[in-house]
Amino acid sequence: MSNLLPAEYADLEKFADWILPTEKERYAKRLASSMDELQAFYDEAFPRLEAAVPYLKTVSLEDISEEDRNLTYLFCSLVNVTFPVEVWRQARVPDSGASMVDCIVEPAI
Amino acid sequence: MAHFPKPAEGSWTEHFKIDTSPTSYEDSISPEHYEAEREAIFKKTWLNIGRVEQLPKGGSYFTKELSAAKTSVIVVRGKDNEIRSFHNICRHRGNKLVWNDFPREEVSGSCRQFTCKYHGWRYDLDGELTFVQQEGEFFDLDKQNFGLAPIRTEVWEGFVFINFDNDAAPLKEYLGAYAKGLDTYPFGKMTEVYKYRAEIGANWKLFIDAFMEFYHAPILHQKQAVDDESRKLREVGYEALSYGVDGPHALVSSWGGMAPPKDESMVKPIERLLRSGLFGLWDAPDVGPIPEAGLNPTRHKAWGEDSFLFFPNFMLLVWKPNWYLTYHYWPTSYNTHTFECSLYFVPPTNAYERLQHELAAVTFKEYALQDANTLEATQTMLESRAVTEFPLNDQEVALRHLHTTARAYVADHKAEKDQASA
């Protein structure tokens, strides 16, 4: 079976459903998750991103491998869930009520 | 206590000779006034509808729905590399020419010619009518007289503008000193883009108001900062480095201590890790020389960002760490508009840089959600007319200037019309 993520990050494969190519999907998954789920993802993935920084700096976007692309998308999801975990204590942005702001163009990886 | 010096008159508002008395928001809640604005402003001024990067080669096109001007526009790059705009209407029987499944949705792509879905009339990229189905059935039809209806189109530093008024002054003259000051800014190197769109239940000017003052920032967005920092921000309040006015346009020049922050404990763990946040990347990419004359007018060492409002609805924010963003506010009725925001970065070379941009973009969205939500609440209460006069402070001078300018355009247009019919 081929791996979704680079071998050194195989421990994060249990969060494979966070490998999402668009902000819309990442944000939707964040809103659909409980705080426990977001916290669990954050607690494991944040230290791995911390450790991965030197490696990610060597990953060129020009000819990126499927595994590295997945890893980058996974960390994009982590970036998205840092807001509820680090500040909001809830999935939605406080004081945002019914407002919607949709990402309609984003750089592909 | 003032942190930054004000003009000799004692306030920015008096310095610009703008009325300091409480202001009416009738211009934002009156359907009649909005109808007047459509004619006086949106059919008379230069409107930025995109960037040249959206039209990479001959045949590239996009459409733009302009409810305020009651039209849809096709913008296309010709084989000769010229960018042209046309009303998006077939000359035969008025069908919308370029659209996909839904007539009101904007589209983009690349083509060799435009073909009407209805009866197959074709137009080349210059707008000339080139083919008429069963041409012989028509009565003395000269194809030369049935090209697409053109719209004036001019480009400044890669920003594509249109104007429905054939008598308007040229674009660069209209944009004035602020654009001149940015003439050599390397916008063309910042081609990685994130675009956001939101339907807002408020008059278009109210969202500009929200972004032309930062007096609200320490309060509305207080939960965005860590507790100690948030308390400090509330106590200090907000003062801009300086304000500027040039004809209908305005400038807020602001400090920006967060990229990088003076004390890293002020910011969230993810910001420390990715060295990025609302104010952009902590480590600015190399983009070559920056036109210093056009930015940071007070030459302040704490400068972080300049917000330009090019009247009526195009805001350009240039940030110290070499990136920029744009806001557009497209009215759809007197109390609704479509808000667009685009963030532009130097394209990342590696996955780490891509994540830095992701954090800046996602942070922007978290703030924008809070800003957007306030607006509908303001609009509905203004419409109650329970209170009709509102005191604006000196940090809200750019708002006063916007509303004063918009009202003056409407009044001048009415005077011209009255004179013409007299």
Short mmCIF file of C-alpha atoms in Angstrom, two decimals:
data_model
loop_
_atom_site.label_atom_id
_atom_site.label_comp_id
_atom_site.label_asym_id
_atom_site.label_seq_id
_atom_site.Cartn_x
_atom_site.Cartn_y
_atom_site.Cartn_z
CA MET A 1 0.00 0.00 0.00
CA SER A 2 1.37 3.40 -0.90
CA ASN A 3 1.69 5.94 1.86
CA LEU A 4 -0.32 9.16 1.92
CA LEU A 5 2.39 11.08 3.76
CA PRO A 6 6.21 11.01 3.69
CA ALA A 7 7.47 8.07 5.79
CA GLU A 8 8.75 10.31 8.63
CA TYR A 9 5.20 11.68 9.08
CA ALA A 10 3.36 8.34 8.90
CA ASP A 11 2.18 8.92 12.50
CA LEU A 12 -0.13 11.68 11.16
CA GLU A 13 -1.93 9.35 8.74
CA LYS A 14 -4.66 8.83 11.32
CA PHE A 15 -5.65 12.44 10.49
CA ALA A 16 -5.81 11.67 6.76
CA ASP A 17 -9.33 13.09 6.54
CA TRP A 18 -7.76 16.50 7.17
CA ILE A 19 -5.85 16.22 3.86
CA LEU A 20 -8.13 18.62 2.02
CA PRO A 21 -7.12 20.63 -1.06
CA THR A 22 -9.35 23.70 -0.57
CA GLU A 23 -9.89 26.23 2.19
CA LYS A 24 -13.63 25.72 1.79
CA GLU A 25 -13.31 22.03 2.70
CA ARG A 26 -10.89 22.71 5.55
CA TYR A 27 -13.12 25.39 7.04
CA ALA A 28 -16.24 23.22 6.64
CA LYS A 29 -14.55 20.32 8.43
CA ARG A 30 -13.48 22.63 11.23
CA LEU A 31 -17.08 23.83 11.70
CA ALA A 32 -18.34 20.23 11.62
CA SER A 33 -15.85 19.06 14.29
CA SER A 34 -16.20 19.08 18.06
CA MET A 35 -13.67 21.00 20.16
CA ASP A 36 -12.36 17.63 21.44
CA GLU A 37 -11.67 16.53 17.87
CA LEU A 38 -9.98 19.82 16.98
CA GLN A 39 -7.90 19.71 20.17
CA ALA A 40 -6.81 16.12 19.52
CA PHE A 41 -5.70 16.98 15.98
CA TYR A 42 -3.91 20.11 17.17
CA ASP A 43 -2.16 18.39 20.08
CA GLU A 44 -0.56 15.83 17.82
CA ALA A 45 -0.05 17.81 14.62
CA PHE A 46 1.32 21.06 16.09
CA PRO A 47 4.54 19.54 17.52
CA ARG A 48 5.00 17.67 14.23
CA LEU A 49 4.76 20.94 12.26
CA GLU A 50 7.26 22.44 14.70
CA ALA A 51 9.65 19.58 13.93
CA ALA A 52 8.90 19.70 10.20
CA VAL A 53 9.83 23.34 9.56
CA PRO A 54 13.42 22.65 8.37
CA TYR A 55 12.12 19.85 6.13
CA LEU A 56 9.25 21.95 4.67
CA LYS A 57 11.77 24.62 3.73
CA THR A 58 13.43 22.07 1.45
CA VAL A 59 10.16 20.99 -0.23
CA SER A 60 10.02 22.85 -3.55
CA LEU A 61 6.53 23.58 -4.84
CA GLU A 62 7.70 23.25 -8.45
CA ASP A 63 7.88 19.45 -8.54
CA ILE A 64 6.22 18.53 -5.27
CA SER A 65 5.54 14.83 -4.64
CA GLU A 66 2.07 13.56 -3.82
CA GLU A 67 3.15 12.74 -0.25
CA ASP A 68 4.59 16.23 0.34
CA ARG A 69 1.49 17.83 -1.18
CA ASN A 70 -0.69 15.84 1.21
CA LEU A 71 1.52 16.84 4.14
CA THR A 72 1.23 20.51 3.15
CA TYR A 73 -2.57 20.27 2.89
CA LEU A 74 -2.68 18.53 6.28
CA PHE A 75 -0.69 21.41 7.81
CA CYS A 76 -2.98 23.93 6.04
CA SER A 77 -5.81 22.28 7.97
CA LEU A 78 -3.76 22.60 11.16
CA VAL A 79 -3.35 26.33 10.47
CA ASN A 80 -7.13 26.57 10.15
CA VAL A 81 -7.85 24.81 13.45
CA THR A 82 -5.31 26.83 15.44
CA PHE A 83 -7.92 29.60 15.68
CA PRO A 84 -10.51 27.58 17.60
CA VAL A 85 -7.86 25.83 19.68
CA GLU A 86 -5.50 28.72 20.49
CA VAL A 87 -8.02 31.54 20.90
CA TRP A 88 -11.74 30.95 20.29
CA ARG A 89 -12.45 27.78 22.30
CA GLN A 90 -15.18 27.16 19.75
CA ALA A 91 -15.14 26.15 16.07
CA ARG A 92 -16.77 29.35 14.79
CA VAL A 93 -15.27 32.79 14.95
CA PRO A 94 -17.02 34.60 17.84
CA ASP A 95 -19.21 37.56 16.91
CA SER A 96 -19.46 36.32 13.34
CA GLY A 97 -23.10 35.15 13.59
CA ALA A 98 -24.58 34.50 10.19
CA SER A 99 -21.81 36.15 8.18
CA MET A 100 -20.08 34.09 5.51
CA VAL A 101 -16.82 34.91 3.75
CA ASP A 102 -16.02 32.44 0.98
CA CYS A 103 -12.59 31.75 -0.44
CA ILE A 104 -13.15 31.77 -4.21
CA VAL A 105 -9.55 31.67 -5.48
CA GLU A 106 -6.54 30.15 -3.72
CA PRO A 107 -3.11 29.08 -4.93
CA ALA A 108 -2.95 25.43 -5.88
CA ILE A 109 -0.15 23.31 -4.44
CA MET B 1 -2.57 61.45 25.11
CA ALA B 2 -1.56 61.87 21.50
CA HIS B 3 1.10 59.42 20.38
CA PHE B 4 1.57 60.87 16.92
CA PRO B 5 1.55 64.56 15.96
CA LYS B 6 -1.54 66.14 14.42
CA PRO B 7 -1.70 69.09 12.00
CA ALA B 8 -1.47 72.67 13.34
CA GLU B 9 -5.26 73.06 13.24
CA GLY B 10 -5.43 70.55 16.10
CA SER B 11 -7.21 67.80 14.18
CA TRP B 12 -7.05 65.99 10.86
CA THR B 13 -10.71 66.72 10.19
CA GLU B 14 -10.29 70.48 10.51
CA HIS B 15 -7.01 70.33 8.62
CA PHE B 16 -8.87 68.87 5.62
CA LYS B 17 -11.65 71.44 6.12
CA ILE B 18 -14.25 68.75 6.68
CA ASP B 19 -17.30 69.51 8.81
CA THR B 20 -16.88 68.25 12.40
CA SER B 21 -20.56 68.30 13.40
CA PRO B 22 -22.53 65.06 13.89
CA THR B 23 -23.14 63.31 10.61
CA SER B 24 -26.26 61.90 8.98
CA TYR B 25 -26.25 58.39 7.53
CA GLU B 26 -29.30 59.07 5.35
CA ASP B 27 -27.00 58.55 2.34
CA SER B 28 -26.64 54.89 3.37
CA ILE B 29 -30.29 54.07 4.05
CA SER B 30 -32.16 55.91 1.30
CA PRO B 31 -33.15 53.92 -1.83
CA GLU B 32 -33.51 57.22 -3.73
CA HIS B 33 -30.02 58.35 -2.80
CA TYR B 34 -28.63 55.01 -3.95
CA GLU B 35 -30.35 55.40 -7.33
CA ALA B 36 -28.68 58.80 -7.62
CA GLU B 37 -25.29 57.31 -6.69
CA ARG B 38 -25.55 54.77 -9.50
CA GLU B 39 -25.76 57.55 -12.08
CA ALA B 40 -23.52 60.11 -10.41
CA ILE B 41 -20.77 57.80 -9.15
CA PHE B 42 -20.78 54.31 -10.62
CA LYS B 43 -21.42 55.49 -14.19
CA LYS B 44 -19.00 58.41 -13.92
CA THR B 45 -15.83 57.29 -12.15
CA TRP B 46 -13.02 54.84 -12.90
CA LEU B 47 -13.82 51.41 -11.44
CA ASN B 48 -11.13 48.81 -10.85
CA ILE B 49 -12.45 45.48 -12.05
CA GLY B 50 -9.37 43.29 -11.94
CA ARG B 51 -5.67 42.72 -12.56
CA VAL B 52 -3.75 41.96 -15.74
CA GLU B 53 -2.72 38.58 -14.29
CA GLN B 54 -6.34 37.47 -14.81
CA LEU B 55 -5.73 37.92 -18.56
CA PRO B 56 -2.46 36.05 -19.13
CA LYS B 57 -2.64 35.73 -22.95
CA GLY B 58 -4.53 36.79 -26.06
CA GLY B 59 -8.06 35.39 -25.79
CA SER B 60 -8.11 35.39 -21.97
CA TYR B 61 -11.32 36.96 -20.67
CA PHE B 62 -13.44 37.38 -17.55
CA THR B 63 -16.86 38.84 -16.90
CA LYS B 64 -17.85 41.21 -14.13
CA GLU B 65 -21.39 41.79 -12.89
CA LEU B 66 -21.90 45.48 -12.12
CA SER B 67 -25.32 45.79 -10.59
CA ALA B 68 -24.64 49.42 -9.63
CA ALA B 69 -24.20 50.31 -13.30
CA LYS B 70 -26.97 47.87 -14.30
CA THR B 71 -24.72 45.93 -16.64
CA SER B 72 -22.38 43.00 -17.05
CA VAL B 73 -18.95 43.55 -18.57
CA ILE B 74 -16.63 41.34 -20.65
CA VAL B 75 -12.93 42.14 -20.19
CA VAL B 76 -10.69 40.49 -22.79
CA ARG B 77 -7.08 40.55 -23.94
CA GLY B 78 -6.91 40.73 -27.74
CA LYS B 79 -4.41 39.04 -30.05
CA ASP B 80 -2.66 42.42 -30.18
CA ASN B 81 -2.24 42.18 -26.37
CA GLU B 82 -4.58 45.16 -25.76
CA ILE B 83 -7.11 44.81 -22.96
CA ARG B 84 -10.65 45.84 -23.97
CA SER B 85 -14.02 45.83 -22.27
CA PHE B 86 -17.50 45.50 -23.69
CA HIS B 87 -21.03 45.40 -22.41
CA ASN B 88 -21.87 41.72 -22.16
CA ILE B 89 -24.82 41.91 -24.55
CA CYS B 90 -25.41 40.36 -27.97
CA ARG B 91 -26.32 42.98 -30.58
CA HIS B 92 -29.02 40.78 -32.07
CA ARG B 93 -31.72 40.55 -29.41
CA GLY B 94 -30.02 41.46 -26.18
CA ASN B 95 -29.07 38.08 -24.75
CA LYS B 96 -26.19 38.05 -22.29
CA LEU B 97 -23.26 37.00 -24.49
CA VAL B 98 -20.75 35.33 -22.14
CA TRP B 99 -21.98 33.12 -19.30
CA ASN B 100 -22.09 29.45 -18.40
CA ASP B 101 -24.93 27.75 -16.57
CA PHE B 102 -26.18 30.66 -14.48
CA PRO B 103 -26.66 34.07 -16.09
CA ARG B 104 -25.71 36.01 -12.93
CA GLU B 105 -22.48 34.12 -12.22
CA GLU B 106 -19.19 35.65 -13.28
CA VAL B 107 -17.05 33.48 -15.55
CA SER B 108 -13.49 33.47 -16.89
CA GLY B 109 -11.53 31.51 -19.44
CA SER B 110 -9.87 31.69 -22.81
CA CYS B 111 -11.40 31.68 -26.28
CA ARG B 112 -10.81 32.68 -29.90
CA GLN B 113 -14.17 34.38 -30.32
CA PHE B 114 -17.43 34.94 -28.45
CA THR B 115 -20.49 33.03 -29.67
CA CYS B 116 -23.99 33.86 -28.47
CA LYS B 117 -25.85 30.84 -27.07
CA TYR B 118 -29.14 32.04 -28.50
CA HIS B 119 -28.74 32.36 -32.28
CA GLY B 120 -25.04 31.78 -32.78
CA TRP B 121 -23.87 35.31 -33.61
CA ARG B 122 -20.09 35.52 -33.28
CA TYR B 123 -17.77 38.37 -32.26
CA ASP B 124 -13.99 38.47 -32.42
CA LEU B 125 -11.82 39.54 -29.49
CA ASP B 126 -11.92 43.17 -30.69
CA GLY B 127 -15.70 43.12 -30.46
CA GLU B 128 -16.33 43.03 -34.22
CA LEU B 129 -19.35 41.04 -35.38
CA THR B 130 -17.95 38.30 -37.60
CA PHE B 131 -20.81 35.86 -38.19
CA VAL B 132 -24.58 36.11 -38.42
CA GLN B 133 -26.66 32.95 -38.62
CA GLN B 134 -28.82 33.06 -41.81
CA GLU B 135 -27.50 36.50 -42.59
CA GLY B 136 -29.61 36.65 -45.77
CA GLU B 137 -32.82 36.72 -43.71
CA PHE B 138 -31.95 40.15 -42.29
CA PHE B 139 -32.76 43.50 -43.84
CA ASP B 140 -29.71 45.42 -45.08
CA LEU B 141 -27.66 44.27 -42.10
CA ASP B 142 -24.15 45.73 -42.18
CA LYS B 143 -22.10 43.68 -39.71
CA GLN B 144 -19.71 46.62 -39.24
CA ASN B 145 -22.44 48.47 -37.40
CA PHE B 146 -23.19 45.69 -34.95
CA GLY B 147 -19.98 45.18 -33.00
CA LEU B 148 -20.07 44.82 -29.20
CA ALA B 149 -20.68 48.05 -27.27
CA PRO B 150 -17.24 49.11 -25.99
CA ILE B 151 -16.45 50.51 -22.54
CA ARG B 152 -13.46 52.74 -21.84
CA THR B 153 -10.65 50.65 -20.39
CA GLU B 154 -7.31 51.81 -19.00
CA VAL B 155 -4.61 50.09 -16.96
CA TRP B 156 -2.53 51.49 -14.12
CA GLU B 157 0.32 49.31 -12.77
CA GLY B 158 -1.51 46.14 -13.78
CA PHE B 159 -4.88 47.23 -12.33
CA VAL B 160 -7.60 47.21 -15.02
CA PHE B 161 -10.15 50.02 -14.76
CA ILE B 162 -13.28 50.84 -16.74
CA ASN B 163 -15.35 54.00 -17.00
CA PHE B 164 -18.85 54.31 -18.47
CA ASP B 165 -18.37 58.05 -18.97
CA ASN B 166 -16.66 58.84 -22.27
CA ASP B 167 -16.03 62.41 -21.13
CA ALA B 168 -14.21 61.47 -17.91
CA ALA B 169 -10.57 62.52 -17.46
CA PRO B 170 -7.95 59.81 -18.18
CA LEU B 171 -7.38 57.18 -15.48
CA LYS B 172 -3.98 58.38 -14.23
CA GLU B 173 -5.21 61.92 -13.92
CA TYR B 174 -8.22 60.68 -11.95
CA LEU B 175 -6.16 58.48 -9.62
CA GLY B 176 -3.96 61.45 -8.75
CA ALA B 177 -1.00 61.72 -6.43
CA TYR B 178 -1.40 58.45 -4.50
CA ALA B 179 -1.22 56.36 -7.66
CA LYS B 180 1.68 58.42 -8.95
CA GLY B 181 3.56 57.72 -5.72
CA LEU B 182 3.09 53.98 -6.23
CA ASP B 183 3.95 54.01 -9.94
CA THR B 184 6.94 51.71 -9.65
CA TYR B 185 5.71 49.51 -6.81
CA PRO B 186 6.44 45.84 -7.73
CA PHE B 187 2.78 44.72 -7.84
CA GLY B 188 3.77 42.50 -10.79
CA LYS B 189 6.04 40.39 -8.56
CA MET B 190 3.21 39.61 -6.13
CA THR B 191 1.15 37.21 -8.19
CA GLU B 192 0.13 34.57 -5.67
CA VAL B 193 -3.49 35.43 -4.90
CA TYR B 194 -6.17 34.46 -2.38
CA LYS B 195 -9.64 35.86 -3.14
CA TYR B 196 -12.58 36.03 -0.78
CA ARG B 197 -16.13 37.10 -1.46
CA ALA B 198 -19.06 37.86 0.85
CA GLU B 199 -22.61 39.06 0.40
CA ILE B 200 -23.09 41.85 2.93
CA GLY B 201 -26.41 43.16 4.23
CA ALA B 202 -25.30 46.78 4.38
CA ASN B 203 -24.76 49.82 2.20
CA TRP B 204 -21.42 49.71 0.35
CA LYS B 205 -20.08 52.78 2.15
CA LEU B 206 -20.55 51.24 5.58
CA PHE B 207 -17.97 48.52 4.93
CA ILE B 208 -15.51 51.08 3.58
CA ASP B 209 -16.14 53.00 6.82
CA ALA B 210 -15.12 49.89 8.77
CA PHE B 211 -11.83 49.58 6.90
CA MET B 212 -10.89 53.27 6.76
CA GLU B 213 -10.69 53.50 10.55
CA PHE B 214 -8.92 51.26 13.05
CA TYR B 215 -10.61 52.88 16.08
CA HIS B 216 -12.74 49.69 16.21
CA ALA B 217 -9.84 47.25 16.13
CA PRO B 218 -8.89 47.03 19.84
CA ILE B 219 -12.57 46.45 20.73
CA LEU B 220 -14.26 44.39 18.00
CA HIS B 221 -11.23 42.17 17.50
CA GLN B 222 -10.06 42.01 21.13
CA LYS B 223 -10.45 38.24 21.34
CA GLN B 224 -7.97 37.84 18.45
CA ALA B 225 -5.03 38.82 20.66
CA VAL B 226 -3.72 37.07 23.75
CA ASP B 227 -5.22 38.50 26.97
CA ASP B 228 -2.41 40.80 28.13
CA GLU B 229 -1.89 42.23 24.69
CA SER B 230 -5.62 42.71 24.21
CA ARG B 231 -5.89 44.68 27.48
CA LYS B 232 -2.97 46.88 26.46
CA LEU B 233 -4.51 47.54 23.04
CA ARG B 234 -7.81 48.61 24.63
CA GLU B 235 -6.07 50.97 27.06
CA VAL B 236 -3.92 52.61 24.39
CA GLY B 237 -6.71 52.83 21.80
CA TYR B 238 -5.84 53.56 18.22
CA GLU B 239 -4.23 56.47 16.46
CA ALA B 240 -3.07 56.48 12.86
CA LEU B 241 0.37 57.84 11.97
CA SER B 242 -1.35 60.22 9.57
CA TYR B 243 -4.30 60.74 7.28
CA GLY B 244 -4.37 62.10 3.75
CA VAL B 245 -6.87 63.42 1.25
CA ASP B 246 -6.30 63.90 -2.48
CA GLY B 247 -9.44 64.97 -4.32
CA PRO B 248 -12.02 62.19 -3.85
CA HIS B 249 -9.35 59.73 -2.62
CA ALA B 250 -8.07 59.21 0.92
CA LEU B 251 -5.23 57.58 2.83
CA VAL B 252 -4.80 56.13 6.31
CA SER B 253 -1.15 55.55 7.18
CA SER B 254 -0.75 53.16 10.07
CA TRP B 255 1.84 51.70 12.40
CA GLY B 256 2.25 47.94 12.42
CA GLY B 257 4.18 46.51 15.30
CA MET B 258 3.17 42.90 14.70
CA ALA B 259 5.43 41.83 11.84
CA PRO B 260 7.53 40.83 13.68
CA PRO B 261 6.04 41.58 17.12
CA LYS B 262 8.23 43.37 19.67
CA ASP B 263 7.57 40.53 22.09
CA GLU B 264 6.80 37.11 20.66
CA SER B 265 4.69 36.17 23.69
CA MET B 266 2.16 38.73 22.40
CA VAL B 267 1.14 36.46 19.55
CA LYS B 268 -0.36 33.01 19.16
CA PRO B 269 1.83 29.86 19.03
CA ILE B 270 1.09 29.26 15.34
CA GLU B 271 2.24 32.80 14.53
CA ARG B 272 5.51 32.26 16.39
CA LEU B 273 6.03 28.99 14.55
CA LEU B 274 5.23 30.25 11.06
CA ARG B 275 6.48 33.82 11.59
CA SER B 276 3.36 35.22 9.95
CA GLY B 277 -0.04 36.67 10.87
CA LEU B 278 -2.55 39.38 10.09
CA PHE B 279 0.18 41.88 9.24
CA GLY B 280 1.85 39.43 6.86
CA LEU B 281 5.19 37.67 6.90
CA TRP B 282 7.67 38.65 9.60
CA ASP B 283 10.49 38.23 7.11
CA ALA B 284 9.75 40.28 4.01
CA PRO B 285 10.64 38.69 0.67
CA ASP B 286 13.14 40.54 -1.51
CA VAL B 287 11.26 42.43 -4.23
CA GLY B 288 13.91 44.95 -5.20
CA PRO B 289 13.47 48.69 -4.68
CA ILE B 290 10.22 50.05 -3.21
CA PRO B 291 9.06 53.56 -4.26
CA GLU B 292 9.53 55.20 -0.87
CA ALA B 293 7.95 58.50 -1.89
CA GLY B 294 4.52 56.91 -2.22
CA LEU B 295 4.41 55.12 1.12
CA ASN B 296 4.74 55.97 4.81
CA PRO B 297 4.22 59.74 4.32
CA THR B 298 5.46 60.59 7.84
CA ARG B 299 8.60 58.45 7.38
CA HIS B 300 7.83 56.89 10.75
CA LYS B 301 10.02 53.97 11.82
CA ALA B 302 6.99 52.13 13.24
CA TRP B 303 5.16 52.32 9.91
CA GLY B 304 3.36 49.12 8.95
CA GLU B 305 0.73 49.73 6.31
CA ASP B 306 -0.95 52.34 4.11
CA SER B 307 -4.65 52.03 3.21
CA PHE B 308 -5.57 53.95 0.06
CA LEU B 309 -9.20 54.46 -0.87
CA PHE B 310 -9.47 55.21 -4.57
CA PHE B 311 -12.98 56.60 -4.82
CA PRO B 312 -15.49 55.17 -5.03
CA ASN B 313 -14.98 51.53 -4.07
CA PHE B 314 -11.38 50.35 -4.53
CA MET B 315 -9.12 50.05 -1.51
CA LEU B 316 -5.45 49.18 -1.84
CA LEU B 317 -3.48 48.23 1.28
CA VAL B 318 0.28 48.11 0.93
CA TRP B 319 2.07 46.42 3.84
CA LYS B 320 5.62 46.93 4.98
CA PRO B 321 6.61 43.24 4.62
CA ASN B 322 6.20 43.42 0.82
CA TRP B 323 2.68 42.25 0.15
CA TYR B 324 -0.59 43.95 -0.65
CA LEU B 325 -4.31 43.40 -0.57
CA THR B 326 -7.32 44.95 -2.26
CA TYR B 327 -10.93 45.45 -1.18
CA HIS B 328 -13.83 46.06 -3.54
CA TYR B 329 -17.37 46.93 -2.52
CA TRP B 330 -19.91 46.34 -5.30
CA PRO B 331 -23.37 47.68 -4.47
CA THR B 332 -26.31 45.41 -5.29
CA SER B 333 -28.99 47.61 -3.68
CA TYR B 334 -29.13 50.52 -1.22
CA ASN B 335 -28.63 48.11 1.69
CA THR B 336 -26.66 45.22 0.19
CA HIS B 337 -23.34 44.80 -1.55
CA THR B 338 -20.85 42.17 -2.65
CA PHE B 339 -17.54 42.47 -0.84
CA GLU B 340 -14.36 41.13 -2.41
CA CYS B 341 -10.90 40.88 -0.89
CA SER B 342 -7.76 39.71 -2.64
CA LEU B 343 -4.42 39.09 -0.93
CA TYR B 344 -1.29 39.16 -3.09
CA PHE B 345 2.07 37.64 -2.13
CA VAL B 346 5.35 36.92 -3.87
CA PRO B 347 4.82 33.29 -4.99
CA PRO B 348 6.22 30.86 -2.39
CA THR B 349 9.18 28.71 -3.39
CA ASN B 350 8.70 26.02 -0.76
CA ALA B 351 6.01 24.40 1.38
CA TYR B 352 6.95 26.38 4.50
CA GLU B 353 6.40 29.70 2.73
CA ARG B 354 3.07 28.45 1.39
CA LEU B 355 1.97 27.75 4.99
CA GLN B 356 3.09 31.22 6.05
CA HIS B 357 0.78 32.70 3.39
CA GLU B 358 -2.01 30.33 4.43
CA LEU B 359 -1.81 31.66 7.99
CA ALA B 360 -1.96 35.30 6.86
CA ALA B 361 -4.93 34.56 4.59
CA VAL B 362 -6.86 32.52 7.15
CA THR B 363 -6.23 35.20 9.79
CA PHE B 364 -7.61 37.81 7.43
CA LYS B 365 -10.79 35.77 7.04
CA GLU B 366 -11.29 35.45 10.82
CA TYR B 367 -11.19 39.24 11.15
CA ALA B 368 -13.36 39.83 8.09
CA LEU B 369 -16.08 37.56 9.48
CA GLN B 370 -16.28 39.74 12.58
CA ASP B 371 -16.25 42.96 10.53
CA ALA B 372 -18.94 41.68 8.15
CA ASN B 373 -21.28 40.64 10.93
CA THR B 374 -21.29 44.10 12.53
CA LEU B 375 -22.44 45.76 9.32
CA GLU B 376 -25.88 44.25 9.02
CA ALA B 377 -26.52 45.18 12.64
CA THR B 378 -25.54 48.77 11.84
CA GLN B 379 -27.59 48.92 8.64
CA THR B 380 -30.83 47.71 10.23
CA MET B 381 -30.58 50.17 13.12
CA LEU B 382 -29.66 53.11 10.89
CA GLU B 383 -32.76 52.26 8.87
CA SER B 384 -34.89 52.55 12.02
CA ARG B 385 -34.10 56.30 11.90
CA ALA B 386 -34.58 56.24 15.67
CA VAL B 387 -31.35 58.27 15.79
CA THR B 388 -30.36 60.40 12.81
CA GLU B 389 -27.10 62.13 13.79
CA PHE B 390 -23.86 60.49 14.76
CA PRO B 391 -20.68 62.01 16.19
CA LEU B 392 -17.55 60.87 14.35
CA ASN B 393 -14.14 61.37 15.94
CA ASP B 394 -10.89 62.52 14.38
CA GLN B 395 -9.72 58.92 13.77
CA GLU B 396 -12.82 58.57 11.57
CA VAL B 397 -11.88 61.46 9.29
CA ALA B 398 -11.60 59.23 6.21
CA LEU B 399 -15.23 58.15 6.70
CA ARG B 400 -16.41 61.72 6.79
CA HIS B 401 -14.40 62.39 3.67
CA LEU B 402 -15.95 59.39 1.86
CA HIS B 403 -19.53 60.32 2.69
CA THR B 404 -18.93 64.02 1.99
CA THR B 405 -17.37 63.12 -1.38
CA ALA B 406 -20.16 60.71 -2.35
CA ARG B 407 -22.82 63.26 -1.44
CA ALA B 408 -20.99 65.94 -3.44
CA TYR B 409 -20.88 63.69 -6.55
CA VAL B 410 -24.63 63.18 -6.25
CA ALA B 411 -25.31 66.90 -5.73
CA ASP B 412 -23.05 67.96 -8.62
CA HIS B 413 -24.65 65.42 -10.93
CA LYS B 414 -28.10 66.64 -10.00
CA ALA B 415 -27.06 70.27 -10.58
CA GLU B 416 -25.68 69.35 -14.01
CA LYS B 417 -28.87 67.55 -14.94
CA ASP B 418 -31.04 70.41 -13.69
CA GLN B 419 -28.96 72.86 -15.68
CA ALA B 420 -29.18 70.72 -18.82
CA SER B 421 -32.96 70.47 -18.57
CA ALA B 422 -33.43 74.16 -17.67
#
